PDB file of C-alpha atoms and ligand atoms in Angstrom:
ATOM      1  CA  UNK A1113       0.000   0.000   0.000  1.00 52.00           C
ATOM      2  CA  UNK A1114       1.159   3.482  -0.806  1.00 57.00           C
ATOM      3  CA  UNK A1115       0.323   6.742   0.827  1.00 54.00           C
ATOM      4  CA  UNK A1116       0.684   9.930  -1.112  1.00 54.00           C
ATOM      5  CA  UNK A1117       1.619  13.102   0.668  1.00 51.00           C
ATOM      6  CA  UNK A1118      -1.147  15.633   0.191  1.00 51.00           C
ATOM      7  CA  UNK A1119      -0.333  18.657  -1.902  1.00 47.00           C
ATOM      8  CA  UNK A1120       0.065  21.674   0.322  1.00 44.00           C
ATOM      9  CA  UNK A1121      -3.267  23.358   0.529  1.00 42.00           C
ATOM     10  CA  UNK A1122      -3.858  26.441   2.567  1.00 43.00           C
ATOM     11  CA  UNK A1123      -6.145  26.828   5.526  1.00 43.00           C
ATOM     12  CA  UNK A1124      -8.940  27.656   3.150  1.00 44.00           C
ATOM     13  CA  UNK A1125      -9.461  24.000   2.251  1.00 44.00           C
ATOM     14  CA  UNK A1126     -10.384  23.262   5.853  1.00 44.00           C
ATOM     15  CA  UNK A1127     -13.405  25.392   5.311  1.00 47.00           C
ATOM     16  CA  UNK A1128     -14.866  22.723   3.032  1.00 50.00           C
ATOM     17  CA  UNK A1129     -14.566  20.015   5.607  1.00 46.00           C
ATOM     18  CA  UNK A1130     -18.158  19.571   6.758  1.00 46.00           C
ATOM     19  CA  UNK A1131     -17.226  18.342  10.220  1.00 48.00           C
ATOM     20  CA  UNK A1132     -15.287  21.411  11.317  1.00 57.00           C
ATOM     21  CA  UNK A1133     -17.647  24.326  10.885  1.00 69.00           C
ATOM     22  CA  UNK A1134     -20.730  24.763  13.043  1.00 87.00           C
ATOM     23  CA  UNK A1135     -23.396  26.609  11.100  1.00 94.00           C
ATOM     24  CA  UNK A1136     -25.641  27.901  13.840  1.00 94.00           C
ATOM     25  CA  UNK A1137     -26.024  31.651  13.174  1.00 95.00           C
ATOM     26  CA  UNK A1138     -29.451  31.876  11.532  1.00 96.00           C
ATOM     27  CA  UNK A1139     -30.389  34.571   9.011  1.00 97.00           C
ATOM     28  CA  UNK A1140     -33.776  36.239   8.932  1.00 98.00           C
ATOM     29  CA  UNK A1141     -36.399  33.990   7.288  1.00 98.00           C
ATOM     30  CA  UNK A1142     -36.916  34.246   3.538  1.00 98.00           C
ATOM     31  CA  UNK A1143     -38.878  32.707   0.682  1.00 98.00           C
ATOM     32  CA  UNK A1144     -37.101  31.066  -2.247  1.00 98.00           C
ATOM     33  CA  UNK A1145     -38.031  32.205  -5.751  1.00 98.00           C
ATOM     34  CA  UNK A1146     -37.016  30.937  -9.194  1.00 98.00           C
ATOM     35  CA  UNK A1147     -35.724  33.186 -11.938  1.00 98.00           C
ATOM     36  CA  UNK A1148     -35.917  31.966 -15.516  1.00 95.00           C
ATOM     37  CA  UNK A1149     -34.864  33.989 -18.521  1.00 93.00           C
ATOM     38  CA  UNK A1150     -36.853  31.814 -20.925  1.00 95.00           C
ATOM     39  CA  UNK A1151     -39.918  30.365 -19.182  1.00 97.00           C
ATOM     40  CA  UNK A1152     -42.405  32.913 -17.826  1.00 96.00           C
ATOM     41  CA  UNK A1153     -44.256  30.183 -15.878  1.00 95.00           C
ATOM     42  CA  UNK A1154     -41.118  29.305 -13.934  1.00 97.00           C
ATOM     43  CA  UNK A1155     -39.987  32.918 -13.590  1.00 98.00           C
ATOM     44  CA  UNK A1156     -41.140  34.206 -10.196  1.00 98.00           C
ATOM     45  CA  UNK A1157     -42.420  30.835  -9.002  1.00 98.00           C
ATOM     46  CA  UNK A1158     -41.865  30.185  -5.313  1.00 98.00           C
ATOM     47  CA  UNK A1159     -40.292  26.987  -4.012  1.00 98.00           C
ATOM     48  CA  UNK A1160     -41.946  24.888  -1.309  1.00 98.00           C
ATOM     49  CA  UNK A1161     -40.751  22.066   0.917  1.00 98.00           C
ATOM     50  CA  UNK A1162     -42.512  19.003  -0.494  1.00 97.00           C
ATOM     51  CA  UNK A1163     -42.793  15.748   1.435  1.00 96.00           C
ATOM     52  CA  UNK A1164     -40.752  13.072  -0.317  1.00 96.00           C
ATOM     53  CA  UNK A1165     -40.216  10.474   2.434  1.00 94.00           C
ATOM     54  CA  UNK A1166     -40.231  10.311   6.239  1.00 93.00           C
ATOM     55  CA  UNK A1167     -38.911  13.709   7.420  1.00 95.00           C
ATOM     56  CA  UNK A1168     -37.473  14.333   3.933  1.00 97.00           C
ATOM     57  CA  UNK A1169     -38.520  17.273   1.765  1.00 98.00           C
ATOM     58  CA  UNK A1170     -37.466  18.360  -1.709  1.00 98.00           C
ATOM     59  CA  UNK A1171     -37.675  21.912  -3.042  1.00 98.00           C
ATOM     60  CA  UNK A1172     -40.610  21.725  -5.404  1.00 98.00           C
ATOM     61  CA  UNK A1173     -41.758  24.354  -7.870  1.00 98.00           C
ATOM     62  CA  UNK A1174     -45.155  25.722  -6.840  1.00 97.00           C
ATOM     63  CA  UNK A1175     -45.884  27.538 -10.104  1.00 95.00           C
ATOM     64  CA  UNK A1176     -47.230  30.479  -8.080  1.00 96.00           C
ATOM     65  CA  UNK A1177     -45.765  33.682  -6.725  1.00 97.00           C
ATOM     66  CA  UNK A1178     -44.769  34.110  -3.081  1.00 97.00           C
ATOM     67  CA  UNK A1179     -47.828  34.503  -0.865  1.00 96.00           C
ATOM     68  CA  UNK A1180     -48.267  34.878   2.921  1.00 94.00           C
ATOM     69  CA  UNK A1181     -48.438  31.101   3.376  1.00 93.00           C
ATOM     70  CA  UNK A1182     -45.279  30.316   1.389  1.00 97.00           C
ATOM     71  CA  UNK A1183     -42.655  28.168   3.096  1.00 98.00           C
ATOM     72  CA  UNK A1184     -39.805  30.067   4.706  1.00 98.00           C
ATOM     73  CA  UNK A1185     -36.159  29.088   5.009  1.00 98.00           C
ATOM     74  CA  UNK A1186     -33.072  30.450   6.757  1.00 98.00           C
ATOM     75  CA  UNK A1187     -29.351  30.346   6.050  1.00 98.00           C
ATOM     76  CA  UNK A1188     -27.339  29.197   9.068  1.00 97.00           C
ATOM     77  CA  UNK A1189     -23.861  30.629   8.695  1.00 95.00           C
ATOM     78  CA  UNK A1190     -20.782  30.327  10.877  1.00 92.00           C
ATOM     79  CA  UNK A1191     -18.931  33.240  12.433  1.00 85.00           C
ATOM     80  CA  UNK A1192     -15.818  31.061  12.791  1.00 83.00           C
ATOM     81  CA  UNK A1193     -15.588  29.778   9.209  1.00 79.00           C
ATOM     82  CA  UNK A1194     -13.161  31.621   6.907  1.00 75.00           C
ATOM     83  CA  UNK A1195     -15.027  33.947   4.578  1.00 77.00           C
ATOM     84  CA  UNK A1196     -14.830  33.576   0.796  1.00 77.00           C
ATOM     85  CA  UNK A1197     -14.793  36.639  -1.488  1.00 81.00           C
ATOM     86  CA  UNK A1198     -17.837  38.740  -0.479  1.00 85.00           C
ATOM     87  CA  UNK A1199     -19.076  38.863  -4.093  1.00 95.00           C
ATOM     88  CA  UNK A1200     -20.006  35.163  -4.078  1.00 96.00           C
ATOM     89  CA  UNK A1201     -21.463  35.181  -0.572  1.00 95.00           C
ATOM     90  CA  UNK A1202     -20.829  33.606   2.800  1.00 94.00           C
ATOM     91  CA  UNK A1203     -21.750  29.894   2.793  1.00 95.00           C
ATOM     92  CA  UNK A1204     -24.015  28.258   5.305  1.00 96.00           C
ATOM     93  CA  UNK A1205     -26.615  25.566   5.647  1.00 97.00           C
ATOM     94  CA  UNK A1206     -29.949  26.224   4.004  1.00 98.00           C
ATOM     95  CA  UNK A1207     -32.472  25.317   6.690  1.00 98.00           C
ATOM     96  CA  UNK A1208     -36.083  24.230   6.604  1.00 98.00           C
ATOM     97  CA  UNK A1209     -37.743  23.672   9.972  1.00 98.00           C
ATOM     98  CA  UNK A1210     -40.028  20.654   9.829  1.00 97.00           C
ATOM     99  CA  UNK A1211     -42.821  21.242  12.319  1.00 96.00           C
ATOM    100  CA  UNK A1212     -44.540  18.271  13.913  1.00 92.00           C
ATOM    101  CA  UNK A1213     -47.220  18.274  16.573  1.00 93.00           C
ATOM    102  CA  UNK A1214     -44.583  18.007  19.305  1.00 95.00           C
ATOM    103  CA  UNK A1215     -41.255  18.782  17.635  1.00 95.00           C
ATOM    104  CA  UNK A1216     -39.422  21.293  15.442  1.00 97.00           C
ATOM    105  CA  UNK A1217     -36.588  19.764  13.452  1.00 97.00           C
ATOM    106  CA  UNK A1218     -33.991  22.086  11.887  1.00 97.00           C
ATOM    107  CA  UNK A1219     -33.139  20.293   8.637  1.00 98.00           C
ATOM    108  CA  UNK A1220     -30.117  21.329   6.522  1.00 98.00           C
ATOM    109  CA  UNK A1221     -30.025  20.926   2.763  1.00 98.00           C
ATOM    110  CA  UNK A1222     -28.184  17.915   1.409  1.00 97.00           C
ATOM    111  CA  UNK A1223     -27.646  16.680  -2.128  1.00 97.00           C
ATOM    112  CA  UNK A1224     -28.933  13.235  -3.007  1.00 97.00           C
ATOM    113  CA  UNK A1225     -26.718  11.759  -5.699  1.00 97.00           C
ATOM    114  CA  UNK A1226     -27.643   8.803  -7.888  1.00 97.00           C
ATOM    115  CA  UNK A1227     -24.442   7.550  -9.556  1.00 97.00           C
ATOM    116  CA  UNK A1228     -26.468   6.890 -12.715  1.00 98.00           C
ATOM    117  CA  UNK A1229     -27.298  10.570 -13.188  1.00 98.00           C
ATOM    118  CA  UNK A1230     -25.610  13.979 -13.199  1.00 98.00           C
ATOM    119  CA  UNK A1231     -28.819  15.487 -11.774  1.00 98.00           C
ATOM    120  CA  UNK A1232     -28.494  15.731  -7.980  1.00 98.00           C
ATOM    121  CA  UNK A1233     -31.578  16.311  -5.868  1.00 98.00           C
ATOM    122  CA  UNK A1234     -31.433  18.868  -3.043  1.00 98.00           C
ATOM    123  CA  UNK A1235     -33.243  17.446   0.005  1.00 98.00           C
ATOM    124  CA  UNK A1236     -33.875  18.653   3.530  1.00 98.00           C
ATOM    125  CA  UNK A1237     -33.108  15.849   5.965  1.00 97.00           C
ATOM    126  CA  UNK A1238     -32.584  15.652   9.737  1.00 96.00           C
ATOM    127  CA  UNK A1239     -29.012  15.885  10.987  1.00 94.00           C
ATOM    128  CA  UNK A1240     -25.807  17.134   9.420  1.00 94.00           C
ATOM    129  CA  UNK A1241     -24.491  14.324   7.229  1.00 92.00           C
ATOM    130  CA  UNK A1242     -21.661  13.908   4.734  1.00 93.00           C
ATOM    131  CA  UNK A1243     -24.236  14.773   2.052  1.00 95.00           C
ATOM    132  CA  UNK A1244     -25.009  18.142   3.675  1.00 96.00           C
ATOM    133  CA  UNK A1245     -23.563  20.994   1.617  1.00 94.00           C
ATOM    134  CA  UNK A1246     -23.153  24.643   2.424  1.00 95.00           C
ATOM    135  CA  UNK A1247     -24.714  27.074  -0.050  1.00 97.00           C
ATOM    136  CA  UNK A1248     -24.464  30.855  -0.365  1.00 97.00           C
ATOM    137  CA  UNK A1249     -26.308  33.843  -1.778  1.00 97.00           C
ATOM    138  CA  UNK A1250     -24.040  36.124  -3.824  1.00 97.00           C
ATOM    139  CA  UNK A1251     -24.105  39.926  -3.911  1.00 96.00           C
ATOM    140  CA  UNK A1252     -26.984  39.770  -6.409  1.00 97.00           C
ATOM    141  CA  UNK A1253     -28.919  37.441  -4.112  1.00 97.00           C
ATOM    142  CA  UNK A1254     -28.385  34.354  -6.296  1.00 98.00           C
ATOM    143  CA  UNK A1255     -28.007  30.932  -4.714  1.00 98.00           C
ATOM    144  CA  UNK A1256     -24.758  29.091  -5.402  1.00 98.00           C
ATOM    145  CA  UNK A1257     -22.640  26.189  -4.225  1.00 97.00           C
ATOM    146  CA  UNK A1258     -18.941  26.892  -3.825  1.00 96.00           C
ATOM    147  CA  UNK A1259     -15.985  24.649  -4.371  1.00 95.00           C
ATOM    148  CA  UNK A1260     -12.254  25.124  -3.927  1.00 94.00           C
ATOM    149  CA  UNK A1261     -11.105  22.514  -6.448  1.00 96.00           C
ATOM    150  CA  UNK A1262     -11.749  22.910 -10.179  1.00 97.00           C
ATOM    151  CA  UNK A1263     -10.665  19.644 -11.814  1.00 97.00           C
ATOM    152  CA  UNK A1264     -11.393  20.754 -15.374  1.00 97.00           C
ATOM    153  CA  UNK A1265      -7.751  21.823 -15.575  1.00 97.00           C
ATOM    154  CA  UNK A1266      -4.565  19.853 -15.008  1.00 98.00           C
ATOM    155  CA  UNK A1267      -3.225  20.522 -12.483  1.00 98.00           C
ATOM    156  CA  UNK A1268      -6.530  21.422 -10.830  1.00 97.00           C
ATOM    157  CA  UNK A1269      -7.237  25.090 -10.228  1.00 97.00           C
ATOM    158  CA  UNK A1270      -7.336  25.743  -6.493  1.00 96.00           C
ATOM    159  CA  UNK A1271      -9.541  28.750  -5.975  1.00 93.00           C
ATOM    160  CA  UNK A1272     -12.983  29.194  -4.397  1.00 93.00           C
ATOM    161  CA  UNK A1273     -15.560  29.446  -7.183  1.00 95.00           C
ATOM    162  CA  UNK A1274     -19.336  29.690  -7.130  1.00 97.00           C
ATOM    163  CA  UNK A1275     -21.483  27.367  -9.240  1.00 98.00           C
ATOM    164  CA  UNK A1276     -25.075  28.153 -10.264  1.00 98.00           C
ATOM    165  CA  UNK A1277     -26.065  24.833 -11.851  1.00 98.00           C
ATOM    166  CA  UNK A1278     -29.696  24.954 -10.774  1.00 98.00           C
ATOM    167  CA  UNK A1279     -32.454  23.479 -12.919  1.00 98.00           C
ATOM    168  CA  UNK A1280     -36.160  22.781 -12.545  1.00 98.00           C
ATOM    169  CA  UNK A1281     -36.584  19.084 -13.388  1.00 98.00           C
ATOM    170  CA  UNK A1282     -39.227  16.397 -13.147  1.00 98.00           C
ATOM    171  CA  UNK A1283     -37.586  14.027 -10.698  1.00 98.00           C
ATOM    172  CA  UNK A1284     -38.349  10.631  -9.220  1.00 96.00           C
ATOM    173  CA  UNK A1285     -37.316   9.920  -5.633  1.00 95.00           C
ATOM    174  CA  UNK A1286     -38.739   7.169  -3.384  1.00 94.00           C
ATOM    175  CA  UNK A1287     -41.832   7.040  -5.567  1.00 93.00           C
ATOM    176  CA  UNK A1288     -42.484  10.798  -5.331  1.00 95.00           C
ATOM    177  CA  UNK A1289     -42.551  12.703  -8.594  1.00 95.00           C
ATOM    178  CA  UNK A1290     -42.402  16.482  -8.531  1.00 96.00           C
ATOM    179  CA  UNK A1291     -41.131  19.357 -10.572  1.00 98.00           C
ATOM    180  CA  UNK A1292     -38.173  19.973  -8.265  1.00 98.00           C
ATOM    181  CA  UNK A1293     -35.174  22.208  -7.954  1.00 98.00           C
ATOM    182  CA  UNK A1294     -32.134  20.150  -8.970  1.00 98.00           C
ATOM    183  CA  UNK A1295     -28.382  20.766  -9.110  1.00 98.00           C
ATOM    184  CA  UNK A1296     -26.355  19.425 -12.009  1.00 98.00           C
ATOM    185  CA  UNK A1297     -22.977  17.894 -11.174  1.00 98.00           C
ATOM    186  CA  UNK A1298     -20.187  19.083 -13.431  1.00 97.00           C
ATOM    187  CA  UNK A1299     -20.136  21.155 -16.587  1.00 96.00           C
ATOM    188  CA  UNK A1300     -22.278  18.937 -18.809  1.00 97.00           C
ATOM    189  CA  UNK A1301     -25.911  19.545 -19.654  1.00 98.00           C
ATOM    190  CA  UNK A1302     -28.393  17.692 -17.412  1.00 98.00           C
ATOM    191  CA  UNK A1303     -29.100  14.220 -18.774  1.00 98.00           C
ATOM    192  CA  UNK A1304     -32.721  14.428 -17.561  1.00 98.00           C
ATOM    193  CA  UNK A1305     -34.490  15.864 -20.628  1.00 98.00           C
ATOM    194  CA  UNK A1306     -37.126  17.683 -18.549  1.00 98.00           C
ATOM    195  CA  UNK A1307     -34.591  19.997 -16.889  1.00 98.00           C
ATOM    196  CA  UNK A1308     -34.919  23.739 -17.524  1.00 98.00           C
ATOM    197  CA  UNK A1309     -32.209  26.205 -16.429  1.00 98.00           C
ATOM    198  CA  UNK A1310     -33.166  28.463 -13.571  1.00 98.00           C
ATOM    199  CA  UNK A1311     -31.568  30.680 -10.966  1.00 98.00           C
ATOM    200  CA  UNK A1312     -32.717  30.829  -7.349  1.00 98.00           C
ATOM    201  CA  UNK A1313     -33.033  33.988  -5.303  1.00 98.00           C
ATOM    202  CA  UNK A1314     -34.336  34.799  -1.854  1.00 98.00           C
ATOM    203  CA  UNK A1315     -36.956  37.297  -0.748  1.00 98.00           C
ATOM    204  CA  UNK A1316     -36.856  38.155   2.930  1.00 98.00           C
ATOM    205  CA  UNK A1317     -40.249  37.806   4.621  1.00 96.00           C
TER     206      UNK A1317
HETATM  207  C1  NAG B1817     -29.459  26.434  12.756  1.00 61.71           C
HETATM  208  O1  NAG B1817     -29.311  27.429  13.733  1.00 61.71           O
HETATM  209  C2  NAG B1817     -30.234  27.302  14.820  1.00 61.71           C
HETATM  210  C3  NAG B1817     -30.033  28.497  15.717  1.00 61.71           C
HETATM  211  O2  NAG B1817     -28.756  28.494  16.246  1.00 61.71           O
HETATM  212  C4  NAG B1817     -29.980  25.977  15.540  1.00 61.71           C
HETATM  213  O3  NAG B1817     -30.945  25.813  16.572  1.00 61.71           O
HETATM  214  C5  NAG B1817     -30.112  24.825  14.557  1.00 61.71           C
HETATM  215  O4  NAG B1817     -29.771  23.609  15.190  1.00 61.71           O
HETATM  216  C6  NAG B1817     -29.194  25.055  13.375  1.00 61.71           C
HETATM  217  N1  NAG B1817     -29.440  23.993  12.398  1.00 61.71           N
HETATM  218  C7  NAG B1817     -28.512  23.126  12.011  1.00 61.71           C
HETATM  219  C8  NAG B1817     -28.938  22.061  11.077  1.00 61.71           C
HETATM  220  O5  NAG B1817     -27.360  23.197  12.377  1.00 61.71           O
HETATM  221  C1  NAG B1818     -38.390  37.362 -14.559  1.00 61.71           C
HETATM  222  O1  NAG B1818     -38.749  37.980 -13.338  1.00 61.71           O
HETATM  223  C2  NAG B1818     -37.909  39.074 -13.006  1.00 61.71           C
HETATM  224  C3  NAG B1818     -38.270  39.511 -11.592  1.00 61.71           C
HETATM  225  O2  NAG B1818     -39.648  39.658 -11.456  1.00 61.71           O
HETATM  226  C4  NAG B1818     -38.093  40.163 -14.045  1.00 61.71           C
HETATM  227  O3  NAG B1818     -37.246  41.257 -13.727  1.00 61.71           O
HETATM  228  C5  NAG B1818     -37.710  39.609 -15.409  1.00 61.71           C
HETATM  229  O4  NAG B1818     -37.969  40.578 -16.411  1.00 61.71           O
HETATM  230  C6  NAG B1818     -38.504  38.352 -15.722  1.00 61.71           C
HETATM  231  N1  NAG B1818     -37.974  37.743 -16.942  1.00 61.71           N
HETATM  232  C7  NAG B1818     -38.764  37.304 -17.917  1.00 61.71           C
HETATM  233  C8  NAG B1818     -38.053  36.731 -19.095  1.00 61.71           C
HETATM  234  O5  NAG B1818     -39.973  37.377 -17.872  1.00 61.71           O
HETATM  235  C1  NAG B1819     -42.331  26.183 -18.654  1.00 61.71           C
HETATM  236  O1  NAG B1819     -42.224  25.283 -17.570  1.00 61.71           O
HETATM  237  C2  NAG B1819     -43.416  24.542 -17.343  1.00 61.71           C
HETATM  238  C3  NAG B1819     -43.184  23.724 -16.076  1.00 61.71           C
HETATM  239  O2  NAG B1819     -42.177  22.783 -16.283  1.00 61.71           O
HETATM  240  C4  NAG B1819     -43.704  23.672 -18.539  1.00 61.71           C
HETATM  241  O3  NAG B1819     -44.926  22.974 -18.339  1.00 61.71           O
HETATM  242  C5  NAG B1819     -43.826  24.545 -19.776  1.00 61.71           C
HETATM  243  O4  NAG B1819     -43.955  23.723 -20.916  1.00 61.71           O
HETATM  244  C6  NAG B1819     -42.598  25.421 -19.929  1.00 61.71           C
HETATM  245  N1  NAG B1819     -42.820  26.381 -21.009  1.00 61.71           N
HETATM  246  C7  NAG B1819     -41.948  26.546 -21.989  1.00 61.71           C
HETATM  247  C8  NAG B1819     -42.296  27.610 -22.973  1.00 61.71           C
HETATM  248  O5  NAG B1819     -40.933  25.857 -22.084  1.00 61.71           O
HETATM  249  C1  NAG B1820     -42.286  24.995  16.837  1.00 61.71           C
HETATM  250  O1  NAG B1820     -42.132  26.316  16.288  1.00 61.71           O
HETATM  251  C2  NAG B1820     -43.366  27.018  16.220  1.00 61.71           C
HETATM  252  C3  NAG B1820     -43.091  28.308  15.459  1.00 61.71           C
HETATM  253  O2  NAG B1820     -41.970  28.962  15.960  1.00 61.71           O
HETATM  254  C4  NAG B1820     -43.861  27.260  17.643  1.00 61.71           C
HETATM  255  O3  NAG B1820     -45.100  27.956  17.601  1.00 61.71           O
HETATM  256  C5  NAG B1820     -44.075  25.894  18.327  1.00 61.71           C
HETATM  257  O4  NAG B1820     -44.428  26.084  19.667  1.00 61.71           O
HETATM  258  C6  NAG B1820     -42.802  25.069  18.263  1.00 61.71           C
HETATM  259  N1  NAG B1820     -43.092  23.723  18.748  1.00 61.71           N
HETATM  260  C7  NAG B1820     -42.303  23.063  19.589  1.00 61.71           C
HETATM  261  C8  NAG B1820     -42.719  21.679  19.966  1.00 61.71           C
HETATM  262  O5  NAG B1820     -41.272  23.563  20.030  1.00 61.71           O
END
C-alpha cells in the first residue's frame, strides 16, 4: 500500500470540511423564488418544501408567486468559518424547519446523488451528514454552491468558485414525482431531458 503526501493546501481548504464548521447563526427567514430567462411560468415561481419520504422534503416548484403562506427558510452561517470573497457570498446551511405536533426539526439541505445521473436532488433531511452541503447567496442574491477545487484543468485550479447549476426538473425519488429544484454535477448539460435552467433567489419575509 502506498500513501501519497497531500499537496500543500492552505487553511482555506479546511473550510470545506463539513465536520469542522458549526453553522448555527441563523439569518432572517426568507422565501425562495425561481428566476428563468426563458420560461415565464417558472420565472417568479416560489419553491416549497414538499414531502418526499419520512422527514425528507425536496424543493418543489409551486408555479405560483410568493404569498403569505409560502414556506420560509433560513441560512445558518458560521462566524468562525473563513469567509470567501464577499461577491459570491458567505456559505451556510440552508435550513427548513419541519414542524410536527410536538417537535421542530432544523433540517439542513443535502444533495442526493444517484451515480447513474448527473442530476443531484437537493433534500432537507434531519441531521448534518456527509451529504449536507453549504450554499451561499451572492451579492446579487443568487443561490450558489462553492468549491475550492476545479478539476477541469490539469493541475486542478485551487480557488474558491461559485457554481449556479440549478435546474427545474421532473424528478423521481422514493416514488415521489415532482417538478423539483435540482443541481447538475459538473459542466455537462443535465441528462434528464425535462430539466430547464433556472436561478434561485431569496426574498426576505
Ligand atoms: C441552525 O441554527 C439554529 C439556531 O442556532 C440551531 O438551533 C439549529 O440547530 C441550526 N441547524 C442546524 C442544522 O445546524
Ligand atoms: C423574470 O422575473 C424578473 C423579476 O420579477 C423580471 O425582472 C424579469 O424581467 C422576468 N424575466 C422574464 C423573461 O420574464
Ligand atoms: C415552462 O415550464 C413549465 C413547467 O415545467 C412547462 O410545463 C412549460 O412547458 C414550460 N414552457 C416553456 C415555454 O418551455
Ligand atoms: C415549533 O415552532 C413554532 C413556530 O416557531 C412554535 O409555535 C411551536 O411552539 C414550536 N413547537 C415546539 C414543539 O417547540
